[in-house]
Tab-separated table of N, CA and C and ligand atoms in Angstrom:
chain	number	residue	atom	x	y	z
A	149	UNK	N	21.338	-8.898	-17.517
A	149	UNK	CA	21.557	-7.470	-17.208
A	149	UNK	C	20.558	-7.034	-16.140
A	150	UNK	N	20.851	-6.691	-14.895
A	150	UNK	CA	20.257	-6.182	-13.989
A	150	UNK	C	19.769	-4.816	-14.043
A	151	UNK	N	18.762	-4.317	-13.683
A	151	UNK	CA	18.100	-2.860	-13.731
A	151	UNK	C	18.960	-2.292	-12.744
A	152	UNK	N	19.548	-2.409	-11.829
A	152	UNK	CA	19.725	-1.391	-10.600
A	152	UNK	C	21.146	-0.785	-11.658
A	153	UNK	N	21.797	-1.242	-12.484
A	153	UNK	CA	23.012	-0.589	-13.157
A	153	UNK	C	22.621	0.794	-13.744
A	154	UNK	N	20.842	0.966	-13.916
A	154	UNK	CA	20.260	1.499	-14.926
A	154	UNK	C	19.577	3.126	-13.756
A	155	UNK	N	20.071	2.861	-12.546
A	155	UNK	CA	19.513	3.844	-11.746
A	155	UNK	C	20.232	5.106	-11.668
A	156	UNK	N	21.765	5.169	-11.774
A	156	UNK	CA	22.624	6.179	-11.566
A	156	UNK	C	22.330	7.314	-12.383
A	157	UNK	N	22.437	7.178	-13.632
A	157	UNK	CA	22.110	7.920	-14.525
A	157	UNK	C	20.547	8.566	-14.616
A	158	UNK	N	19.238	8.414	-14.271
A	158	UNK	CA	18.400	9.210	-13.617
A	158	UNK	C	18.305	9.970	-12.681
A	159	UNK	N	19.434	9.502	-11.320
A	159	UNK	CA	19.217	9.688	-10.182
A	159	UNK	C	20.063	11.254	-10.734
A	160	UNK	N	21.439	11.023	-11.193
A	160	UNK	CA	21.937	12.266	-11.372
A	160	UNK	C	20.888	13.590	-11.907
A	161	UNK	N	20.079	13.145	-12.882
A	161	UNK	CA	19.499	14.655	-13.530
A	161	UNK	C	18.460	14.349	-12.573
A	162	UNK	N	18.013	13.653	-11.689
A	162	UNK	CA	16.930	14.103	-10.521
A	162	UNK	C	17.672	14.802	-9.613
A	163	UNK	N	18.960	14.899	-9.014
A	163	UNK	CA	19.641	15.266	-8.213
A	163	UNK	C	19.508	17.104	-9.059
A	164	UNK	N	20.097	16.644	-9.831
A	164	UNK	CA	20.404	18.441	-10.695
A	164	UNK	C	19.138	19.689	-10.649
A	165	UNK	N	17.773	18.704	-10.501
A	165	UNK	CA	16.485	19.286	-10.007
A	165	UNK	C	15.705	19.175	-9.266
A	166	UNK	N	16.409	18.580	-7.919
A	166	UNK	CA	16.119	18.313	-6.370
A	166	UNK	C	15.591	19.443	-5.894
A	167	UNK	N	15.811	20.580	-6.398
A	167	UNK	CA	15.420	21.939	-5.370
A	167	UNK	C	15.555	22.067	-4.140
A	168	UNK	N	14.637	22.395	-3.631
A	168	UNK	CA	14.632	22.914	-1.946
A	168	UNK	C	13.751	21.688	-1.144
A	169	UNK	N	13.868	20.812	-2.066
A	169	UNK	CA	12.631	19.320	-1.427
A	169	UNK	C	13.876	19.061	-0.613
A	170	UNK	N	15.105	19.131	-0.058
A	170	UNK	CA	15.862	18.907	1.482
A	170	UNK	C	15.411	19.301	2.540
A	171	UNK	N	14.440	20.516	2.196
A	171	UNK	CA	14.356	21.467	3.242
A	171	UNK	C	12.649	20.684	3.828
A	172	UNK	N	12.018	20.097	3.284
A	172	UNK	CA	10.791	19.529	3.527
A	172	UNK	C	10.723	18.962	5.319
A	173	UNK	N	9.880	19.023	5.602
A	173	UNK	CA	9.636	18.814	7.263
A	173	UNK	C	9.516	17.162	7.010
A	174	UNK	N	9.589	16.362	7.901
A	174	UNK	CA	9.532	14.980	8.228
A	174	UNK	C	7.814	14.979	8.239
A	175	UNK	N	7.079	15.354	9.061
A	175	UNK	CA	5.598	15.088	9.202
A	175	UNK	C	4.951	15.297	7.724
A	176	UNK	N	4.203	14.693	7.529
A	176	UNK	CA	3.085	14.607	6.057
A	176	UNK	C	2.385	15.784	6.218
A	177	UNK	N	2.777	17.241	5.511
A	177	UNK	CA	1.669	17.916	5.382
A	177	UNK	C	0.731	18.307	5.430
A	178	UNK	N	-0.230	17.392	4.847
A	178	UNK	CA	-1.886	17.467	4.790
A	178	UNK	C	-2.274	16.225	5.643
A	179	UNK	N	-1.247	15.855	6.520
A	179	UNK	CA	-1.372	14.823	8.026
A	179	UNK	C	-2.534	13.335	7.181
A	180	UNK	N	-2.314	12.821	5.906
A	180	UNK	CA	-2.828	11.787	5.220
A	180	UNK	C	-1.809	10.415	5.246
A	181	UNK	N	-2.201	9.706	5.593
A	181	UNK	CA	-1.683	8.777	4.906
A	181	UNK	C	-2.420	7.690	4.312
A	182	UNK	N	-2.122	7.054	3.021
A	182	UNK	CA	-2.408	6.488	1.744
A	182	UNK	C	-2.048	4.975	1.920
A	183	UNK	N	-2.957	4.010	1.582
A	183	UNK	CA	-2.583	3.058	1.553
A	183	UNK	C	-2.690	1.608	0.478
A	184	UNK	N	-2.230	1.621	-0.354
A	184	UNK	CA	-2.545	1.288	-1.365
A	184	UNK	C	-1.539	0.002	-1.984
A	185	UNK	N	-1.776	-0.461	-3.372
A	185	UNK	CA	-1.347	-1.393	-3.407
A	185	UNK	C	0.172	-1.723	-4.253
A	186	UNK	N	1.219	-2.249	-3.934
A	186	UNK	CA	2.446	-2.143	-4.656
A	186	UNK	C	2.645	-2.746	-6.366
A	187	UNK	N	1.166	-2.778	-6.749
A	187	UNK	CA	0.494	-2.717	-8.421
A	187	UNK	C	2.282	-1.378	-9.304
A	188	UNK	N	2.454	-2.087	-10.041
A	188	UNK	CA	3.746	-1.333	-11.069
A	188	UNK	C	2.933	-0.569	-11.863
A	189	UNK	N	1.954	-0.421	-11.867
A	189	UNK	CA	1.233	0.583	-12.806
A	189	UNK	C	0.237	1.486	-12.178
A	190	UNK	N	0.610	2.083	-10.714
A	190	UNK	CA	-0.556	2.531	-9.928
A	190	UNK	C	1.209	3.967	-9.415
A	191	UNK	N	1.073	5.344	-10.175
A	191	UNK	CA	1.387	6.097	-9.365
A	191	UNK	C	0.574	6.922	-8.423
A	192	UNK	N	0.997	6.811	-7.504
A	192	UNK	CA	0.036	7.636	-6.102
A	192	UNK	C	-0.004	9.263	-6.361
A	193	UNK	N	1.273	9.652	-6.889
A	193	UNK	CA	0.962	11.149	-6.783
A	193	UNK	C	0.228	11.793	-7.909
A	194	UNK	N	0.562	11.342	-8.956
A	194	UNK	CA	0.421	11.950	-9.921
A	194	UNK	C	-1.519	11.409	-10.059
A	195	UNK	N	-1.959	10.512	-10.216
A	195	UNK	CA	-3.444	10.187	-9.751
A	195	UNK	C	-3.825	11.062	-8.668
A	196	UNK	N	-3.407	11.022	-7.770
A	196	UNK	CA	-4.177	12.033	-6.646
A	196	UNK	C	-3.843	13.322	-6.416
A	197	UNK	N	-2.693	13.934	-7.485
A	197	UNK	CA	-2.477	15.493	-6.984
A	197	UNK	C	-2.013	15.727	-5.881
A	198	UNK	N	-1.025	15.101	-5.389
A	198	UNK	CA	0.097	14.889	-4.445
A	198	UNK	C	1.880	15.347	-4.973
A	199	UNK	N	1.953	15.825	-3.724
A	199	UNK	CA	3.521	15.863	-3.995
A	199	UNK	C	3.978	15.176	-2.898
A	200	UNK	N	5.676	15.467	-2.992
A	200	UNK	CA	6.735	15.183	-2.249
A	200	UNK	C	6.258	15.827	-0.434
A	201	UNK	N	6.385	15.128	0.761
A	201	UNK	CA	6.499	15.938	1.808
A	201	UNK	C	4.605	16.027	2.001
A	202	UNK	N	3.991	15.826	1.068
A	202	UNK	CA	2.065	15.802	1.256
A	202	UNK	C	1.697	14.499	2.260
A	203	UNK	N	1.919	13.242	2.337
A	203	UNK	CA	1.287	12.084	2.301
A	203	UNK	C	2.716	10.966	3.000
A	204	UNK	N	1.884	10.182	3.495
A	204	UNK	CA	2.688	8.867	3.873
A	204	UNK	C	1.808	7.884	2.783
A	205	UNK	N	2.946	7.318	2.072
A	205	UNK	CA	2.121	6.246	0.864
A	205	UNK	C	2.427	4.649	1.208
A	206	UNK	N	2.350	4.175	2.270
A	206	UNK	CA	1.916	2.960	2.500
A	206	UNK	C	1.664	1.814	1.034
A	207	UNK	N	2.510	1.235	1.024
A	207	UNK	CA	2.453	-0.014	-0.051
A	207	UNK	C	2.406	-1.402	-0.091
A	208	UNK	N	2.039	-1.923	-0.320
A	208	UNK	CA	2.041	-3.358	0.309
A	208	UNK	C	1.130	-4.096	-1.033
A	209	UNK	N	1.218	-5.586	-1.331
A	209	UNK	CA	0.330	-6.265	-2.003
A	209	UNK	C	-1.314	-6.453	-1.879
A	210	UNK	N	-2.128	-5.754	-2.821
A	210	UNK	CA	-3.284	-5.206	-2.414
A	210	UNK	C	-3.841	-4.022	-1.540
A	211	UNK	N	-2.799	-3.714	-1.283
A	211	UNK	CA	-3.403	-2.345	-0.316
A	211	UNK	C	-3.903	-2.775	1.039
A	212	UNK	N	-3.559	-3.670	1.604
A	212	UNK	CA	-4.076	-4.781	2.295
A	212	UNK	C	-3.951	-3.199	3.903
A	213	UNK	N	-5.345	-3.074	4.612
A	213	UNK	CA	-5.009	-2.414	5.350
A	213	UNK	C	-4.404	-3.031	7.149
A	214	UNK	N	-4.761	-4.253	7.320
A	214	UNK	CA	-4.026	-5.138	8.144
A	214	UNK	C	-2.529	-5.218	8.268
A	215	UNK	N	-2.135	-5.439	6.646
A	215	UNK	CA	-0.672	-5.078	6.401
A	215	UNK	C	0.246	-4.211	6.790
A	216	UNK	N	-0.642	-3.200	6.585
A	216	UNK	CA	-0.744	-1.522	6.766
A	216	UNK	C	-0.059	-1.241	8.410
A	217	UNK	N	-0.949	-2.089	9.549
A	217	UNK	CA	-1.215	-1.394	10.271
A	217	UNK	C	0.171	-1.011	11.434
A	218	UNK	N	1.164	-1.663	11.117
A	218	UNK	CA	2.174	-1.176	12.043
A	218	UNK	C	2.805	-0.135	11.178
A	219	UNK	N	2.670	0.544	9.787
A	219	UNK	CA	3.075	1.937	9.317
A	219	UNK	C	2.013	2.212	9.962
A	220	UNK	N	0.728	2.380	10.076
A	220	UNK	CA	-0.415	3.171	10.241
A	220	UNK	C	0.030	3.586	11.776
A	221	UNK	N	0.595	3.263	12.599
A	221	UNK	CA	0.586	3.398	13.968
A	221	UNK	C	2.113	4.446	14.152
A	222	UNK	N	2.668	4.515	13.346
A	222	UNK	CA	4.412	4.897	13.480
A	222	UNK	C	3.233	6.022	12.841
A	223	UNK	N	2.487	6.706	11.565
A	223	UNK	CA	2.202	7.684	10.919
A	223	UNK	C	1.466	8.773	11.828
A	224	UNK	N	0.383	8.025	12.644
A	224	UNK	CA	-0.184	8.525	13.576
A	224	UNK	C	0.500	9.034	14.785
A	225	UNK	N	1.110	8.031	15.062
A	225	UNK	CA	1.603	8.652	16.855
A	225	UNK	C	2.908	9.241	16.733
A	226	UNK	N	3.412	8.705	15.813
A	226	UNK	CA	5.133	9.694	15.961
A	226	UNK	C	5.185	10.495	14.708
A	227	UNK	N	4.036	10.674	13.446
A	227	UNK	CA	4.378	11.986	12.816
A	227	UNK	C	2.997	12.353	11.972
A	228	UNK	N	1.679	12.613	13.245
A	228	UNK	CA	0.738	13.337	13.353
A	228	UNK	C	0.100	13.069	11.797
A	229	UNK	N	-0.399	12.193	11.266
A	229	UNK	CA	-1.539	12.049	10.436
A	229	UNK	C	-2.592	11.474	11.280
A	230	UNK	N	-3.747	12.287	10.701
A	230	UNK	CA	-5.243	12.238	11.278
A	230	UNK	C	-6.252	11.907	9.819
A	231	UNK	N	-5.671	11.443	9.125
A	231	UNK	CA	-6.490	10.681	7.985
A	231	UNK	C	-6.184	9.667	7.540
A	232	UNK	N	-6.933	8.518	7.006
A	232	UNK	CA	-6.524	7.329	6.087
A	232	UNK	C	-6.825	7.027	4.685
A	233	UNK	N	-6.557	6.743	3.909
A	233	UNK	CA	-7.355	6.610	2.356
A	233	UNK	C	-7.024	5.452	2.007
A	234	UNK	N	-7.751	4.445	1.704
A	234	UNK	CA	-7.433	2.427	1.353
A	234	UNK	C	-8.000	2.836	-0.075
A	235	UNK	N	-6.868	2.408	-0.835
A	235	UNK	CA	-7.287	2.331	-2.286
A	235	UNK	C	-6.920	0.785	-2.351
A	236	UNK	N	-7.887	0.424	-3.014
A	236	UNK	CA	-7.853	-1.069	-3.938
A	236	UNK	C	-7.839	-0.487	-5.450
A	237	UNK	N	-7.932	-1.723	-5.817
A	237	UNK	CA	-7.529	-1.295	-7.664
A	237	UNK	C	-8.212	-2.819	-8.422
A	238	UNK	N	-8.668	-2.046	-9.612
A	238	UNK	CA	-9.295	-3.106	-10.633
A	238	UNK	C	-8.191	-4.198	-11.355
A	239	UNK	N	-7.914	-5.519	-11.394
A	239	UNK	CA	-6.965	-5.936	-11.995
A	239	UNK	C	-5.770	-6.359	-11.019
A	240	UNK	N	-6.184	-6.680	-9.838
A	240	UNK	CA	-4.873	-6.492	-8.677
A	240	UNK	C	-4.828	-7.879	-8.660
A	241	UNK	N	-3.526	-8.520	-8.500
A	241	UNK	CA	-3.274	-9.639	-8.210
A	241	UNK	C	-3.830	-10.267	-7.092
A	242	UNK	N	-3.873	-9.629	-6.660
A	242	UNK	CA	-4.842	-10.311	-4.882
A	242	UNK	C	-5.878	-11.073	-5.460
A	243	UNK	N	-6.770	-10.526	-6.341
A	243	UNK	CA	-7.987	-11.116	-6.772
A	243	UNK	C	-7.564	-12.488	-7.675
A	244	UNK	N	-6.710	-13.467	-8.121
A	244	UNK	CA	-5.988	-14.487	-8.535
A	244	UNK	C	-5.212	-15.894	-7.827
A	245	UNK	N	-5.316	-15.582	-6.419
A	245	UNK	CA	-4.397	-16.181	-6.033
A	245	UNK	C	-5.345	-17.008	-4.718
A	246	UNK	N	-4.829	-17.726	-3.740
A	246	UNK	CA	-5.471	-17.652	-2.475
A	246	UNK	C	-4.109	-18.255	-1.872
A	247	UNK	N	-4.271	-18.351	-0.324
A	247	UNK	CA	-3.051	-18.494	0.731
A	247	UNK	C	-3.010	-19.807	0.662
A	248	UNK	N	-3.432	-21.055	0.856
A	248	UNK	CA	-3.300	-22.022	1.043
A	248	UNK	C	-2.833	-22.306	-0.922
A	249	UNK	N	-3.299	-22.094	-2.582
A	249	UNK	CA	-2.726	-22.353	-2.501
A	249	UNK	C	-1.248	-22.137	-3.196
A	250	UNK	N	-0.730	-20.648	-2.572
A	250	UNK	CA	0.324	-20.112	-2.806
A	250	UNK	C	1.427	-20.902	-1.603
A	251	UNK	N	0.676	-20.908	-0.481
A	251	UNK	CA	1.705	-22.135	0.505
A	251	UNK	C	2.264	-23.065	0.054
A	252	UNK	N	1.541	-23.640	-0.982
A	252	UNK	CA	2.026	-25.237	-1.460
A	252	UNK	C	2.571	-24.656	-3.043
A	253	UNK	N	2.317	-23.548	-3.525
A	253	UNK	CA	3.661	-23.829	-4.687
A	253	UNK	C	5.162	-23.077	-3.961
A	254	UNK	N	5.049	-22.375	-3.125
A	254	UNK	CA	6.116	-22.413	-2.361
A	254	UNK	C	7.116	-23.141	-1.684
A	255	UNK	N	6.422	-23.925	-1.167
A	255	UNK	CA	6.783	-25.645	-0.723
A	255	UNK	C	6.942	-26.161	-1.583
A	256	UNK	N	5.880	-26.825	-2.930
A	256	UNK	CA	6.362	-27.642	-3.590
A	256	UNK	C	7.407	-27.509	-4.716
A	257	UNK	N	7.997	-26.008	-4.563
A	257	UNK	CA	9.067	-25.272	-4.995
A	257	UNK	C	10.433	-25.756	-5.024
A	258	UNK	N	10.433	-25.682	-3.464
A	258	UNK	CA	11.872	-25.835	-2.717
A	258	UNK	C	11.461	-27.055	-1.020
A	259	UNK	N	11.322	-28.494	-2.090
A	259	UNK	CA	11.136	-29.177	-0.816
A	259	UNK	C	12.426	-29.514	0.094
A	260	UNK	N	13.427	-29.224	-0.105
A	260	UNK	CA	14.975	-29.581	0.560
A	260	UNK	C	14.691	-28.323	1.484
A	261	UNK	N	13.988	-27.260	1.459
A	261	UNK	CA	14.501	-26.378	2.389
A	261	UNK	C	14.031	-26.068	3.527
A	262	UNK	N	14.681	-26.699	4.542
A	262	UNK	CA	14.368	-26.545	5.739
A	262	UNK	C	13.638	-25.566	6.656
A	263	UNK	N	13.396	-24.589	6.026
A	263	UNK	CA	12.891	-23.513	6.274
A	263	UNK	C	11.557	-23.113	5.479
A	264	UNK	N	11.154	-23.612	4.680
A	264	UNK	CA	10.212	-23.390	3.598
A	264	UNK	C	8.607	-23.336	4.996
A	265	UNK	N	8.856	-24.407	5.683
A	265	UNK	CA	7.449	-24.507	6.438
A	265	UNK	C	6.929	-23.200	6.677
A	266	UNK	N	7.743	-22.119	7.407
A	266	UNK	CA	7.521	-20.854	7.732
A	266	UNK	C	6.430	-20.090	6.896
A	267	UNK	N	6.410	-20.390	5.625
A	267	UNK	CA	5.363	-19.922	4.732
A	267	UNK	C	3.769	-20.675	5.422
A	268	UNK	N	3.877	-21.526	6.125
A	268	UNK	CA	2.677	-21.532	6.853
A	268	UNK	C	2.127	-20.709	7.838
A	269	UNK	N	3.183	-19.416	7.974
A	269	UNK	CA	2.693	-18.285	9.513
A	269	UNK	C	2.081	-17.335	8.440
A	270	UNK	N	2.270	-17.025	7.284
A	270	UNK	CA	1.942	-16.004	6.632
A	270	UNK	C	0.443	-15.980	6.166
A	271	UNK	N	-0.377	-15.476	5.977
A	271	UNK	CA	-1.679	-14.909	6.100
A	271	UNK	C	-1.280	-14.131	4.902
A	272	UNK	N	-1.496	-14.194	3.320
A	272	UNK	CA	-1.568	-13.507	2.201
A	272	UNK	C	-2.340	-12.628	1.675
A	273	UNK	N	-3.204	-12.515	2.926
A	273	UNK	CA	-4.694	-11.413	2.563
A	273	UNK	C	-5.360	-11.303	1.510
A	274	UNK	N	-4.961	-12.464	0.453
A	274	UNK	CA	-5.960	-12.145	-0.679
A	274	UNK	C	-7.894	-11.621	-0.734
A	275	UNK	N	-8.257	-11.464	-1.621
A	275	UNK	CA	-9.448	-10.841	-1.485
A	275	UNK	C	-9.915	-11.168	-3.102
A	276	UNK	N	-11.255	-11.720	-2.705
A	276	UNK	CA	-12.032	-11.881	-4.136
A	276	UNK	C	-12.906	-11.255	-4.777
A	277	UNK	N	-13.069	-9.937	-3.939
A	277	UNK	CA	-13.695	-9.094	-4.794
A	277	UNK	C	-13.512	-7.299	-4.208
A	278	UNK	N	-13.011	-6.451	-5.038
A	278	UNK	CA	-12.382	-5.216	-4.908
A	278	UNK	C	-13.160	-4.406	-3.554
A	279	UNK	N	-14.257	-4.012	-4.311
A	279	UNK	CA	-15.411	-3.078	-3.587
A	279	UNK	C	-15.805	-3.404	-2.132
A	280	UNK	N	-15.806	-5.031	-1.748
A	280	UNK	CA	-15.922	-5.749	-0.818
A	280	UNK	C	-14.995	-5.767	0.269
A	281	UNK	N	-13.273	-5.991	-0.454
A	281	UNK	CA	-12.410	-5.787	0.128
A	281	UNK	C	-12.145	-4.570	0.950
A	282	UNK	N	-12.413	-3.288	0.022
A	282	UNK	CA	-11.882	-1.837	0.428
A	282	UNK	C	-13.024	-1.604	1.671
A	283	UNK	N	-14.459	-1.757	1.759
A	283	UNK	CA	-15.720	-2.056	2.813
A	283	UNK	C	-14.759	-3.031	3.915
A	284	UNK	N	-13.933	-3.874	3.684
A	284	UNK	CA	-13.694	-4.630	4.987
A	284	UNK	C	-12.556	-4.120	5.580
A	285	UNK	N	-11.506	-3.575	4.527
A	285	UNK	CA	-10.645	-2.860	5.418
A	285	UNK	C	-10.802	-1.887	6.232
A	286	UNK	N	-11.841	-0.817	5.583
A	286	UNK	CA	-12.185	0.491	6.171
A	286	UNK	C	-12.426	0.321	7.692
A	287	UNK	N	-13.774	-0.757	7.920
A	287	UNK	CA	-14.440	-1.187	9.134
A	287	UNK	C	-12.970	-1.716	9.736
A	288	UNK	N	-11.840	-2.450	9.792
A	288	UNK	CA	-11.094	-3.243	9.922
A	288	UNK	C	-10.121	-2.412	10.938
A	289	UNK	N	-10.066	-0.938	9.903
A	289	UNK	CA	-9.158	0.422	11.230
A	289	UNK	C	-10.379	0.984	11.407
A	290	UNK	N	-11.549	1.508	11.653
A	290	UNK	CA	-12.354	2.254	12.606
A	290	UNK	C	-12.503	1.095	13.684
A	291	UNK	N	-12.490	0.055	13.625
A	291	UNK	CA	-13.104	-0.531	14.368
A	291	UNK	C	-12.058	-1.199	15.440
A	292	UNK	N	-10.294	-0.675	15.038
A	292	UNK	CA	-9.318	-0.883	15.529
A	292	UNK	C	-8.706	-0.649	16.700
A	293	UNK	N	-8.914	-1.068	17.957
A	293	UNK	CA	-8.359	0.230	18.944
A	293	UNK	C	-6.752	0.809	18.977
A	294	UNK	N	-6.614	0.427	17.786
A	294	UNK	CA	-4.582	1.145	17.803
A	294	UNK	C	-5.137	2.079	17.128
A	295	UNK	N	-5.926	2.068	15.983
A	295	UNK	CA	-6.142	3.178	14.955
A	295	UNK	C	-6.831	4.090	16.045
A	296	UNK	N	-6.555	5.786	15.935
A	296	UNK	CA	-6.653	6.643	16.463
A	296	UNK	C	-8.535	6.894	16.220
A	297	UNK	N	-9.377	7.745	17.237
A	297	UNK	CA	-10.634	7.431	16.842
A	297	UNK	C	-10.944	8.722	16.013
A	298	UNK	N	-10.127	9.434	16.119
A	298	UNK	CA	-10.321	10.997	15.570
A	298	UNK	C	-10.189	10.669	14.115
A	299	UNK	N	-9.756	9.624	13.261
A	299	UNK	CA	-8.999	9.555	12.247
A	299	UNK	C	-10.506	9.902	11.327
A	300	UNK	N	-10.486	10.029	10.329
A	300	UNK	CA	-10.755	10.654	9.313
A	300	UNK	C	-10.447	9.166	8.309
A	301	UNK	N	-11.336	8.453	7.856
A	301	UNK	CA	-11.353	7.216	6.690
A	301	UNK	C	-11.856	6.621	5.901
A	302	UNK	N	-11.330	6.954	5.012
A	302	UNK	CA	-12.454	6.050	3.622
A	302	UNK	C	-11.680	5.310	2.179
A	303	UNK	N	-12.664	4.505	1.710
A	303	UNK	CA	-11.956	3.574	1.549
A	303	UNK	C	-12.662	3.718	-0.514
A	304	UNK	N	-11.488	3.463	-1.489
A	304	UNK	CA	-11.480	3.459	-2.610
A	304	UNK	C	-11.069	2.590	-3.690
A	305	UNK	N	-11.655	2.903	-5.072
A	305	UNK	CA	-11.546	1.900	-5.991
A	305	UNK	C	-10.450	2.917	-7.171
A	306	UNK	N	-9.780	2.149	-7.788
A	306	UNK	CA	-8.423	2.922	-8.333
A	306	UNK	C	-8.998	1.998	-9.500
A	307	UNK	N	-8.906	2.610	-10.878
A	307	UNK	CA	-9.356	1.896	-11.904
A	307	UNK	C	-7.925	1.601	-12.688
A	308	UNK	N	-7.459	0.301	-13.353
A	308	UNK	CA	-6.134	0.804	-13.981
A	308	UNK	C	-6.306	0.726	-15.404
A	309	UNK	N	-7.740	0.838	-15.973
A	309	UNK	CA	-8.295	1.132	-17.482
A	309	UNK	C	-8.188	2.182	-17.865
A	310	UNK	N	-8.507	2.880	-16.677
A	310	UNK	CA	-8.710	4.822	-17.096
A	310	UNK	C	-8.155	5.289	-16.082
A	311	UNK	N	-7.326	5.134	-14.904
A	311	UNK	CA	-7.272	5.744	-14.325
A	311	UNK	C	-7.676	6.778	-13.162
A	312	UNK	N	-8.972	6.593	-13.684
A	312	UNK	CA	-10.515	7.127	-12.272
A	312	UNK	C	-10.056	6.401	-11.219
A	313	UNK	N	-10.713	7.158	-9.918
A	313	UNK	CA	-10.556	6.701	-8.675
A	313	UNK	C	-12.203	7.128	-8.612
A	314	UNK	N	-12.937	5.649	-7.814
A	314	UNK	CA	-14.336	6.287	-7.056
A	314	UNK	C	-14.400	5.679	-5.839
A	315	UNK	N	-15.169	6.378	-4.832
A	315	UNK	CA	-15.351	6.283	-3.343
A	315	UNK	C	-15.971	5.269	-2.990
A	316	UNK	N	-15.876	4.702	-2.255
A	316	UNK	CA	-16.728	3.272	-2.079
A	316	UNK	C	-17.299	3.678	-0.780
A	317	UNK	N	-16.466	4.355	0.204
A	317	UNK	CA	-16.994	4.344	1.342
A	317	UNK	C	-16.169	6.047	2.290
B	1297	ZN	ZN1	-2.858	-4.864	-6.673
């Protein structure tokens, strides 16, 4: 049984209390965008006191801000955010894994497939330690010349015990 059968029936009573969120402008509000990690137990708004039409929420595995950076460039130049926020998180898969050797259970997965090598262009950004990570991304866009210099950036720890967020940088 597939989940997507399981979407219609929410979507309707979200539809029934859609309100006037049609009428919302395309540009992010409070000109932020968020970048954080695609963790199933990390909501962005409701942790940070965000709504609909506030924020560009950037997602990706680990919050990886490299990942990030071709949304980061569409957020900035074609719909005016002048801030960044890199949340990492306690418990993130990033911290488990490494690239070389996720390459080879990929490969040694599916050796018939002719195509499998390609997993050698990919760069998995893992990271072995949180606080360290969110410090290297931060430096990673100030120190970027696509990232805008006016930007406004700092970089955070998302707890998924309690739910706290603290500033690292
Ligand atoms: Zn994560």
């Amino acid at each position: 049984m597939s989940v997507y059968k399981e979407f219609i029936e929410p979507n309707n009573a979200y539809v029934a209390n859609f309100g006037d969120k049609g009428k919302l402008p395309l540009p992010p509000a409070k000109k932020l965008a968020i970048v954080t990690c695609m963790d199933a137990r990390i909501n962005v708004y409701a942790e940070l006191g965000i709504n609909e039409g506030d924020a560009h929420i950037i997602r990706n595995a680990g919050g990886s801000a490299k990942d990030a950076l071709r949304s980061i460039i569409i957020s900035q130049r074609l719909l005016g955010t002048r801030e960044i926020a890199v949340f990492h998180h306690t418990g993130c898969g990033m911290l488990t894994f490494n690239t070389p050797g996720l390459r080879k259970l990929v490969k040694d997965a599916d050796p018939e497939n002719p195509g499998v090598n390609a997993i050698d262009n990919i760069d998995f950004l893992e990271f072995p330690e949180i606080e360290q990570s969110v410090k290297d991304d931060v430096a990673f866009l100030k120190e970027n010349p696509l990232v805008l210099k006016e930007s406004t950036i700092t970089g955070w720890v998302y707890e998924v015990e309690t739910g706290k967020i603290r500033q690292i940088v």
